[in-house]
């Protein structure tokens, strides 16, 4: 980690940041950068400066580890003065011109420092962006002020609010970048550019003072007003989106420098907010999933997976095939007859068309993807596949038969994966000779869209196979989380009480639409009843039975879904569930469902003295989610996941648990295990075993240890050692 300065005979000082892998602005980098700029200013042989990054990258922004330290300690004093001291005073207001030479990426503070420079020269395809909002903060080194001044308000707001980067080519068109040159010429051109500014052959631009892209005050107000309305719709639970717009507006009304000052104040408030804590945790947790002890740290190299066979062209199989072909992996899709095969291929085509319609895929990529799939009815094409993913119905005998057939049909290196979501993996591969090649590839529906891939290992799955599947997962743009085998694996197991706890509340007399609304306000995209409508009641009943068999001591058998089915309702599938579904309009609460609910309440007879219980909004959210935390504790205790943060990521990506809450365990730790334990204990005394706190939760609560803390004496650690 270092900042180096070299002064050439042309009088240009090249200052190079090096902090692999992304040249993050760590505290010492910022200090050293300030010092080097200071030295360059004072040296008589330096006429101009070029600022650049080593290893083909400018900078990935401020060191996010520092935010975590600030959040853990509450010490804002750990944050260095980047915005005023470095970017305004030492760079933008410098007496000698400074040019940013950008290769690879300039994100967050990386781009903000570059925008403080007097010109920006970039290599082709460099990523430029201000992704701070995805961390629950706003840009904090002048980005909220300089980006609108360089790009105009609409594009700058869009880039900040979506956190999406643009490429240098677009940056050049819009005015963020002054010139694009091949990487090998980047330094040469930047040096000359800096000298040209020094000699007044090119403009010396201080972007904080530019106004030509801002437009009139009334236009600016109108653009910001529209952005506010849109942010209210798209990010209702993320107040920092509104805060970002407030800060941008301050700069428009009061001027760039007052805008920078307000930015700094709001930045400091946001960095210690719970939302930022959650999002920063998710940033690191997501990256930690790719570190699996005894798999990724033992020197294995992933083998290439070029051709995959998918067995079953139903909803899951066609989704998985889609995910593979759009990432350039050749697929053979096998079905039992030509009618089903045609259906499967048609579904893949529709999936690909959908991606094009949503602008996730260019038409040319779509055409290429569709040329990479072949439908088959037998195993002859399986002789050279690198992996098989079986995605047929959940029937153990059928899966066992398929696995013994593919063991014979596939080459000896081939990975044998199943997409089962419930069946015990050891049973699926029980009769095989090569059980080390058997692994679970649990995709979430729709498989070509949902980002999570649970990789399920048995005691026998080899490390190489796990590594290969993790690599395929990344190639197809999933986040692979390696878990151990159990009913429901990590996500469905931890969340099985979610629907049941909502049903108990309903049967205790709480309005179902209130429950859904409160869970939406908490940040999930929909409440448990709307989710049940969406997944279909058949799935709910089948999955409920699996869990009732596996965990009879804590499963609640609700009469509601059966009664709904008997009354001709099947959720979104037939347009009638808890909500009414009509084409082209949002789901509406259906008052006709209420007599069915009343009947269920009579049958269940849970309400004390036959009267609805009285609960606050907060209690409702807790009564739905604390049982999930309780089961998640068992998942941790049994070592199903490598680390607690993996369950956080799995809950965010698999269940859409709000990322700003940091995932199920991170949120639980913020709430406090003691409160969760006491509440569950209290409800278990009133309403039964469903709420009984797990031993893990009880121990952690009693000892004041966070649920996420690794415990060296626990079963989790010993099973981790086995993994
Ligand atoms: C004051 C300012 O306004 C505030 C800021 O600047 S906040 C920071 C803004 N910048 C960002 O949000 C960018 C965050 N980083 C990224 O999006 C991606 O890492 C990237 C696009 C730069 C690179 O992606 P990719 O090549 O896939 O590598 P990725 O695995 O994500 O990161 C590589 C390593 O760099 C680390 N890293 C990336 N950016 C980092 C950062 N800004 N700070 C600290 N560590 C960072 C990652 O944690 C990871 O570490 P690991 O290997 O130990 O797990």
CSV table of N, CA and C in Angstrom, one decimal, residues 547-665:
chain,number,residue,atom,x,y,z
A,547,UNK,N,-41.8,-29.9,6.2
A,547,UNK,CA,-41.2,-29.4,7.4
A,547,UNK,C,-41.9,-30.0,8.7
A,548,UNK,N,-43.2,-30.3,8.5
A,548,UNK,CA,-44.0,-30.9,9.6
A,548,UNK,C,-43.4,-32.2,10.0
A,549,UNK,N,-42.9,-32.9,8.9
A,549,UNK,CA,-42.3,-34.3,9.2
A,549,UNK,C,-40.9,-34.1,9.8
A,550,UNK,N,-40.2,-33.1,9.3
A,550,UNK,CA,-38.8,-33.0,9.8
A,550,UNK,C,-38.7,-32.3,11.1
A,551,UNK,N,-39.6,-31.4,11.4
A,551,UNK,CA,-39.6,-30.7,12.7
A,551,UNK,C,-40.9,-30.6,13.4
A,552,UNK,N,-41.4,-31.8,13.8
A,552,UNK,CA,-42.8,-31.9,14.3
A,552,UNK,C,-43.0,-31.1,15.6
A,553,UNK,N,-41.9,-30.9,16.3
A,553,UNK,CA,-42.0,-30.3,17.6
A,553,UNK,C,-42.4,-28.8,17.5
A,554,UNK,N,-42.1,-28.2,16.3
A,554,UNK,CA,-42.3,-26.8,16.2
A,554,UNK,C,-43.0,-26.4,14.9
A,555,UNK,N,-43.7,-27.3,14.3
A,555,UNK,CA,-44.5,-26.9,13.1
A,555,UNK,C,-45.9,-26.6,13.5
A,556,UNK,N,-46.4,-25.6,12.9
A,556,UNK,CA,-47.8,-25.3,13.2
A,556,UNK,C,-48.7,-25.6,11.9
A,557,UNK,N,-49.7,-26.4,12.1
A,557,UNK,CA,-50.5,-26.9,11.0
A,557,UNK,C,-51.7,-26.0,10.9
A,558,UNK,N,-51.7,-25.0,10.0
A,558,UNK,CA,-52.8,-24.0,9.9
A,558,UNK,C,-53.9,-24.6,8.9
A,559,UNK,N,-55.1,-24.4,9.3
A,559,UNK,CA,-56.2,-24.8,8.4
A,559,UNK,C,-56.5,-23.9,7.3
A,560,UNK,N,-55.8,-22.7,7.3
A,560,UNK,CA,-56.3,-21.6,6.3
A,560,UNK,C,-56.1,-22.1,4.9
A,561,UNK,N,-54.9,-22.5,4.5
A,561,UNK,CA,-54.6,-22.8,3.1
A,561,UNK,C,-55.6,-23.9,2.5
A,562,UNK,N,-55.8,-24.9,3.3
A,562,UNK,CA,-56.7,-26.0,2.9
A,562,UNK,C,-58.1,-25.4,2.6
A,563,UNK,N,-58.6,-24.6,3.6
A,563,UNK,CA,-59.9,-24.0,3.4
A,563,UNK,C,-60.0,-23.1,2.2
A,564,UNK,N,-58.9,-22.4,1.9
A,564,UNK,CA,-58.9,-21.5,0.7
A,564,UNK,C,-59.1,-22.4,-0.5
A,565,UNK,N,-58.3,-23.5,-0.6
A,565,UNK,CA,-58.3,-24.4,-1.7
A,565,UNK,C,-59.7,-25.0,-1.9
A,566,UNK,N,-60.3,-25.4,-0.8
A,566,UNK,CA,-61.7,-26.0,-0.8
A,566,UNK,C,-62.7,-25.0,-1.3
A,567,UNK,N,-62.4,-23.7,-1.1
A,567,UNK,CA,-63.3,-22.6,-1.6
A,567,UNK,C,-62.9,-22.1,-3.0
A,568,UNK,N,-62.2,-22.9,-3.7
A,568,UNK,CA,-61.9,-22.6,-5.1
A,568,UNK,C,-60.8,-21.5,-5.3
A,569,UNK,N,-60.0,-21.3,-4.3
A,569,UNK,CA,-58.9,-20.3,-4.4
A,569,UNK,C,-57.6,-21.0,-4.6
A,570,UNK,N,-56.8,-20.4,-5.4
A,570,UNK,CA,-55.4,-20.9,-5.6
A,570,UNK,C,-54.4,-19.8,-5.7
A,571,UNK,N,-54.7,-18.7,-5.1
A,571,UNK,CA,-53.7,-17.6,-5.2
A,571,UNK,C,-53.7,-16.9,-6.6
A,572,UNK,N,-52.5,-16.5,-6.9
A,572,UNK,CA,-52.4,-15.8,-8.2
A,572,UNK,C,-52.7,-16.7,-9.4
A,573,UNK,N,-52.4,-18.0,-9.2
A,573,UNK,CA,-52.6,-18.9,-10.3
A,573,UNK,C,-54.0,-18.8,-10.9
A,574,UNK,N,-55.0,-18.7,-10.1
A,574,UNK,CA,-56.4,-18.6,-10.6
A,574,UNK,C,-57.0,-17.2,-10.3
A,575,UNK,N,-56.2,-16.3,-10.0
A,575,UNK,CA,-56.6,-14.9,-9.8
A,575,UNK,C,-57.4,-14.6,-8.5
A,576,UNK,N,-57.5,-15.7,-7.6
A,576,UNK,CA,-58.2,-15.5,-6.4
A,576,UNK,C,-57.5,-16.1,-5.2
A,577,UNK,N,-57.1,-15.3,-4.3
A,577,UNK,CA,-56.4,-15.7,-3.1
A,577,UNK,C,-56.8,-14.9,-2.0
A,578,UNK,N,-55.8,-14.4,-1.2
A,578,UNK,CA,-56.2,-13.4,-0.2
A,578,UNK,C,-56.5,-12.1,-0.9
A,579,UNK,N,-55.9,-12.0,-2.1
A,579,UNK,CA,-56.1,-10.8,-2.9
A,579,UNK,C,-56.8,-11.2,-4.2
A,580,UNK,N,-57.3,-10.2,-4.9
A,580,UNK,CA,-57.9,-10.5,-6.2
A,580,UNK,C,-56.9,-10.0,-7.3
A,581,UNK,N,-56.6,-10.8,-8.3
A,581,UNK,CA,-55.6,-10.5,-9.3
A,581,UNK,C,-56.3,-10.3,-10.6
A,582,UNK,N,-56.3,-9.1,-11.1
A,582,UNK,CA,-56.9,-8.8,-12.4
A,582,UNK,C,-55.8,-8.3,-13.3
A,583,UNK,N,-55.8,-8.7,-14.6
A,583,UNK,CA,-54.8,-8.3,-15.5
A,583,UNK,C,-54.6,-6.7,-15.6
A,584,UNK,N,-53.4,-6.3,-15.5
A,584,UNK,CA,-53.1,-4.9,-15.6
A,584,UNK,C,-53.3,-4.0,-14.4
A,585,UNK,N,-53.8,-4.7,-13.3
A,585,UNK,CA,-53.9,-3.8,-12.1
A,585,UNK,C,-53.3,-4.5,-10.9
A,586,UNK,N,-53.0,-3.7,-9.9
A,586,UNK,CA,-52.3,-4.3,-8.7
A,586,UNK,C,-53.2,-5.2,-7.9
A,587,UNK,N,-52.6,-6.2,-7.2
A,587,UNK,CA,-53.5,-7.0,-6.4
A,587,UNK,C,-54.3,-6.2,-5.4
A,588,UNK,N,-55.6,-6.6,-5.3
A,588,UNK,CA,-56.4,-5.8,-4.3
A,588,UNK,C,-56.9,-6.8,-3.2
A,589,UNK,N,-56.9,-6.4,-1.9
A,589,UNK,CA,-57.4,-7.2,-0.9
A,589,UNK,C,-58.8,-7.7,-1.2
A,590,UNK,N,-59.1,-9.0,-1.0
A,590,UNK,CA,-60.4,-9.5,-1.4
A,590,UNK,C,-61.3,-9.6,-0.1
A,591,UNK,N,-62.3,-8.8,0.0
A,591,UNK,CA,-63.2,-8.9,1.2
A,591,UNK,C,-63.9,-10.3,1.3
A,592,UNK,N,-64.0,-10.9,0.1
A,592,UNK,CA,-64.7,-12.2,0.1
A,592,UNK,C,-63.9,-13.3,0.8
A,593,UNK,N,-62.6,-13.0,1.1
A,593,UNK,CA,-61.8,-14.1,1.8
A,593,UNK,C,-62.1,-14.1,3.3
A,594,UNK,N,-62.7,-13.0,3.8
A,594,UNK,CA,-62.8,-12.8,5.2
A,594,UNK,C,-63.7,-13.9,5.9
A,595,UNK,N,-64.8,-14.3,5.3
A,595,UNK,CA,-65.6,-15.4,5.9
A,595,UNK,C,-64.8,-16.7,6.0
A,596,UNK,N,-63.9,-16.9,5.0
A,596,UNK,CA,-63.1,-18.1,5.1
A,596,UNK,C,-62.1,-18.0,6.3
A,597,UNK,N,-61.6,-16.8,6.5
A,597,UNK,CA,-60.7,-16.6,7.6
A,597,UNK,C,-61.4,-16.8,8.9
A,598,UNK,N,-62.6,-16.3,9.0
A,598,UNK,CA,-63.4,-16.5,10.2
A,598,UNK,C,-63.6,-18.0,10.5
A,599,UNK,N,-63.9,-18.7,9.4
A,599,UNK,CA,-64.1,-20.1,9.6
A,599,UNK,C,-62.8,-20.8,10.1
A,600,UNK,N,-61.7,-20.4,9.5
A,600,UNK,CA,-60.4,-20.9,10.0
A,600,UNK,C,-60.2,-20.6,11.5
A,601,UNK,N,-60.5,-19.4,11.9
A,601,UNK,CA,-60.3,-19.0,13.3
A,601,UNK,C,-61.2,-19.9,14.2
A,602,UNK,N,-62.4,-20.2,13.7
A,602,UNK,CA,-63.2,-21.1,14.6
A,602,UNK,C,-62.6,-22.4,14.7
A,603,UNK,N,-62.1,-22.9,13.6
A,603,UNK,CA,-61.5,-24.3,13.6
A,603,UNK,C,-60.2,-24.3,14.4
A,604,UNK,N,-59.4,-23.3,14.3
A,604,UNK,CA,-58.1,-23.3,15.0
A,604,UNK,C,-58.3,-23.0,16.5
A,605,UNK,N,-59.3,-22.2,16.8
A,605,UNK,CA,-59.6,-21.9,18.2
A,605,UNK,C,-58.4,-21.4,19.0
A,606,UNK,N,-57.7,-20.5,18.4
A,606,UNK,CA,-56.5,-20.0,19.1
A,606,UNK,C,-56.7,-18.7,19.9
A,607,UNK,N,-57.8,-18.0,19.6
A,607,UNK,CA,-58.0,-16.7,20.2
A,607,UNK,C,-58.3,-16.9,21.7
A,608,UNK,N,-57.6,-16.1,22.5
A,608,UNK,CA,-58.0,-16.3,24.0
A,608,UNK,C,-59.4,-15.8,24.2
A,609,UNK,N,-60.2,-16.6,24.9
A,609,UNK,CA,-61.6,-16.4,25.1
A,609,UNK,C,-62.4,-16.0,23.9
A,610,UNK,N,-61.9,-16.5,22.7
A,610,UNK,CA,-62.6,-16.3,21.5
A,610,UNK,C,-62.5,-14.9,21.0
A,611,UNK,N,-61.6,-14.1,21.6
A,611,UNK,CA,-61.5,-12.7,21.2
A,611,UNK,C,-60.1,-12.4,20.5
A,612,UNK,N,-60.1,-11.5,19.5
A,612,UNK,CA,-58.9,-11.2,18.8
A,612,UNK,C,-57.9,-10.6,19.8
A,613,UNK,N,-56.6,-10.9,19.7
A,613,UNK,CA,-55.6,-10.3,20.6
A,613,UNK,C,-55.4,-8.9,20.1
A,614,UNK,N,-54.9,-8.1,21.0
A,614,UNK,CA,-54.5,-6.7,20.7
A,614,UNK,C,-53.0,-6.6,20.6
A,615,UNK,N,-52.5,-6.2,19.5
A,615,UNK,CA,-51.0,-6.1,19.3
A,615,UNK,C,-50.6,-4.8,18.6
A,616,UNK,N,-49.4,-4.4,19.0
A,616,UNK,CA,-48.9,-3.2,18.3
A,616,UNK,C,-48.3,-3.6,16.9
A,617,UNK,N,-48.1,-2.5,16.1
A,617,UNK,CA,-47.5,-2.8,14.8
A,617,UNK,C,-46.1,-3.5,15.0
A,618,UNK,N,-45.3,-3.0,16.0
A,618,UNK,CA,-44.0,-3.6,16.2
A,618,UNK,C,-44.1,-5.0,16.6
A,619,UNK,N,-45.1,-5.3,17.5
A,619,UNK,CA,-45.2,-6.7,17.9
A,619,UNK,C,-45.6,-7.6,16.7
A,620,UNK,N,-46.4,-7.1,15.8
A,620,UNK,CA,-46.8,-7.9,14.7
A,620,UNK,C,-45.5,-8.3,13.9
A,621,UNK,N,-44.7,-7.3,13.6
A,621,UNK,CA,-43.5,-7.6,12.8
A,621,UNK,C,-42.6,-8.6,13.6
A,622,UNK,N,-42.5,-8.4,14.9
A,622,UNK,CA,-41.7,-9.3,15.7
A,622,UNK,C,-42.2,-10.7,15.7
A,623,UNK,N,-43.6,-10.8,15.8
A,623,UNK,CA,-44.2,-12.2,15.9
A,623,UNK,C,-44.0,-12.9,14.6
A,624,UNK,N,-43.9,-12.2,13.5
A,624,UNK,CA,-43.7,-12.9,12.2
A,624,UNK,C,-42.2,-13.3,12.1
A,625,UNK,N,-41.3,-12.4,12.5
A,625,UNK,CA,-39.9,-12.6,12.2
A,625,UNK,C,-39.1,-13.2,13.3
A,626,UNK,N,-39.4,-13.1,14.5
A,626,UNK,CA,-38.6,-13.7,15.6
A,626,UNK,C,-38.6,-15.2,15.4
A,627,UNK,N,-39.7,-15.9,15.1
A,627,UNK,CA,-39.6,-17.4,14.9
A,627,UNK,C,-38.6,-17.7,13.8
A,628,UNK,N,-38.5,-16.8,12.8
A,628,UNK,CA,-37.5,-17.1,11.7
A,628,UNK,C,-36.1,-17.0,12.3
A,629,UNK,N,-35.9,-15.9,13.1
A,629,UNK,CA,-34.5,-15.8,13.8
A,629,UNK,C,-34.2,-17.1,14.6
A,630,UNK,N,-35.3,-17.5,15.3
A,630,UNK,CA,-35.1,-18.7,16.2
A,630,UNK,C,-34.6,-19.9,15.4
A,631,UNK,N,-35.3,-20.1,14.2
A,631,UNK,CA,-34.9,-21.3,13.3
A,631,UNK,C,-33.5,-21.0,12.7
A,632,UNK,N,-33.2,-19.7,12.4
A,632,UNK,CA,-31.9,-19.4,11.9
A,632,UNK,C,-30.8,-19.7,12.9
A,633,UNK,N,-31.1,-19.5,14.2
A,633,UNK,CA,-30.2,-19.9,15.2
A,633,UNK,C,-29.9,-21.4,15.2
A,634,UNK,N,-30.9,-22.2,14.9
A,634,UNK,CA,-30.6,-23.7,14.8
A,634,UNK,C,-29.7,-24.0,13.6
A,635,UNK,N,-30.0,-23.2,12.5
A,635,UNK,CA,-29.2,-23.4,11.3
A,635,UNK,C,-27.7,-23.1,11.6
A,636,UNK,N,-27.5,-22.0,12.4
A,636,UNK,CA,-26.1,-21.7,12.8
A,636,UNK,C,-25.5,-22.8,13.7
A,637,UNK,N,-26.3,-23.2,14.7
A,637,UNK,CA,-25.8,-24.2,15.7
A,637,UNK,C,-25.4,-25.5,15.0
A,638,UNK,N,-26.2,-25.9,14.0
A,638,UNK,CA,-25.9,-27.1,13.3
A,638,UNK,C,-24.8,-27.0,12.2
A,639,UNK,N,-24.3,-25.8,12.1
A,639,UNK,CA,-23.2,-25.6,11.1
A,639,UNK,C,-23.7,-25.8,9.7
A,640,UNK,N,-24.9,-25.5,9.4
A,640,UNK,CA,-25.4,-25.6,8.0
A,640,UNK,C,-24.7,-24.6,7.1
A,641,UNK,N,-24.4,-23.4,7.7
A,641,UNK,CA,-23.7,-22.4,6.9
A,641,UNK,C,-22.3,-22.2,7.5
A,642,UNK,N,-21.4,-21.8,6.6
A,642,UNK,CA,-20.0,-21.6,7.0
A,642,UNK,C,-19.9,-20.5,8.1
A,643,UNK,N,-20.6,-19.4,7.9
A,643,UNK,CA,-20.6,-18.3,8.9
A,643,UNK,C,-21.9,-17.6,8.9
A,644,UNK,N,-22.2,-16.9,10.0
A,644,UNK,CA,-23.5,-16.3,10.1
A,644,UNK,C,-23.8,-15.3,8.9
A,645,UNK,N,-22.8,-14.7,8.5
A,645,UNK,CA,-23.0,-13.7,7.4
A,645,UNK,C,-23.5,-14.4,6.1
A,646,UNK,N,-23.2,-15.7,5.9
A,646,UNK,CA,-23.7,-16.4,4.7
A,646,UNK,C,-25.2,-16.5,4.8
A,647,UNK,N,-25.7,-16.7,6.0
A,647,UNK,CA,-27.2,-16.7,6.2
A,647,UNK,C,-27.8,-15.4,5.9
A,648,UNK,N,-27.1,-14.3,6.3
A,648,UNK,CA,-27.5,-13.0,6.0
A,648,UNK,C,-27.7,-12.8,4.4
A,649,UNK,N,-26.6,-13.2,3.7
A,649,UNK,CA,-26.7,-13.0,2.3
A,649,UNK,C,-27.8,-13.9,1.7
A,650,UNK,N,-27.8,-15.1,2.2
A,650,UNK,CA,-28.9,-16.0,1.6
A,650,UNK,C,-30.3,-15.5,1.9
A,651,UNK,N,-30.5,-14.9,3.0
A,651,UNK,CA,-31.8,-14.3,3.3
A,651,UNK,C,-32.1,-13.1,2.4
A,652,UNK,N,-31.1,-12.3,2.2
A,652,UNK,CA,-31.3,-11.1,1.3
A,652,UNK,C,-31.6,-11.5,-0.1
A,653,UNK,N,-30.7,-12.5,-0.6
A,653,UNK,CA,-30.8,-12.8,-2.0
A,653,UNK,C,-31.9,-13.9,-2.3
A,654,UNK,N,-32.2,-14.7,-1.3
A,654,UNK,CA,-33.1,-15.8,-1.6
A,654,UNK,C,-34.5,-15.5,-1.1
A,655,UNK,N,-34.6,-14.6,0.0
A,655,UNK,CA,-36.0,-14.3,0.5
A,655,UNK,C,-36.3,-12.8,0.4
A,656,UNK,N,-35.4,-12.1,-0.3
A,656,UNK,CA,-35.6,-10.6,-0.4
A,656,UNK,C,-35.7,-9.9,1.0
A,657,UNK,N,-35.1,-10.5,2.0
A,657,UNK,CA,-35.0,-9.8,3.3
A,657,UNK,C,-34.3,-8.5,3.0
A,658,UNK,N,-34.8,-7.3,3.5
A,658,UNK,CA,-34.3,-6.1,3.1
A,658,UNK,C,-32.8,-5.9,3.3
A,659,UNK,N,-32.0,-5.6,2.3
A,659,UNK,CA,-30.6,-5.6,2.4
A,659,UNK,C,-30.1,-4.5,3.4
A,660,UNK,N,-30.9,-3.4,3.5
A,660,UNK,CA,-30.5,-2.3,4.5
A,660,UNK,C,-30.7,-2.8,5.9
A,661,UNK,N,-31.3,-4.0,6.1
A,661,UNK,CA,-31.3,-4.5,7.5
A,661,UNK,C,-30.2,-5.5,7.7
A,662,UNK,N,-29.4,-5.7,6.6
A,662,UNK,CA,-28.1,-6.5,6.8
A,662,UNK,C,-28.3,-8.0,6.8
A,663,UNK,N,-29.6,-8.5,6.6
A,663,UNK,CA,-29.8,-9.9,6.6
A,663,UNK,C,-30.4,-10.3,8.0
A,664,UNK,N,-30.9,-11.5,8.0
A,664,UNK,CA,-31.7,-11.9,9.2
A,664,UNK,C,-30.9,-11.9,10.5
A,665,UNK,N,-29.6,-12.4,10.5
A,665,UNK,CA,-28.9,-12.5,11.7
A,665,UNK,C,-28.4,-11.1,12.1
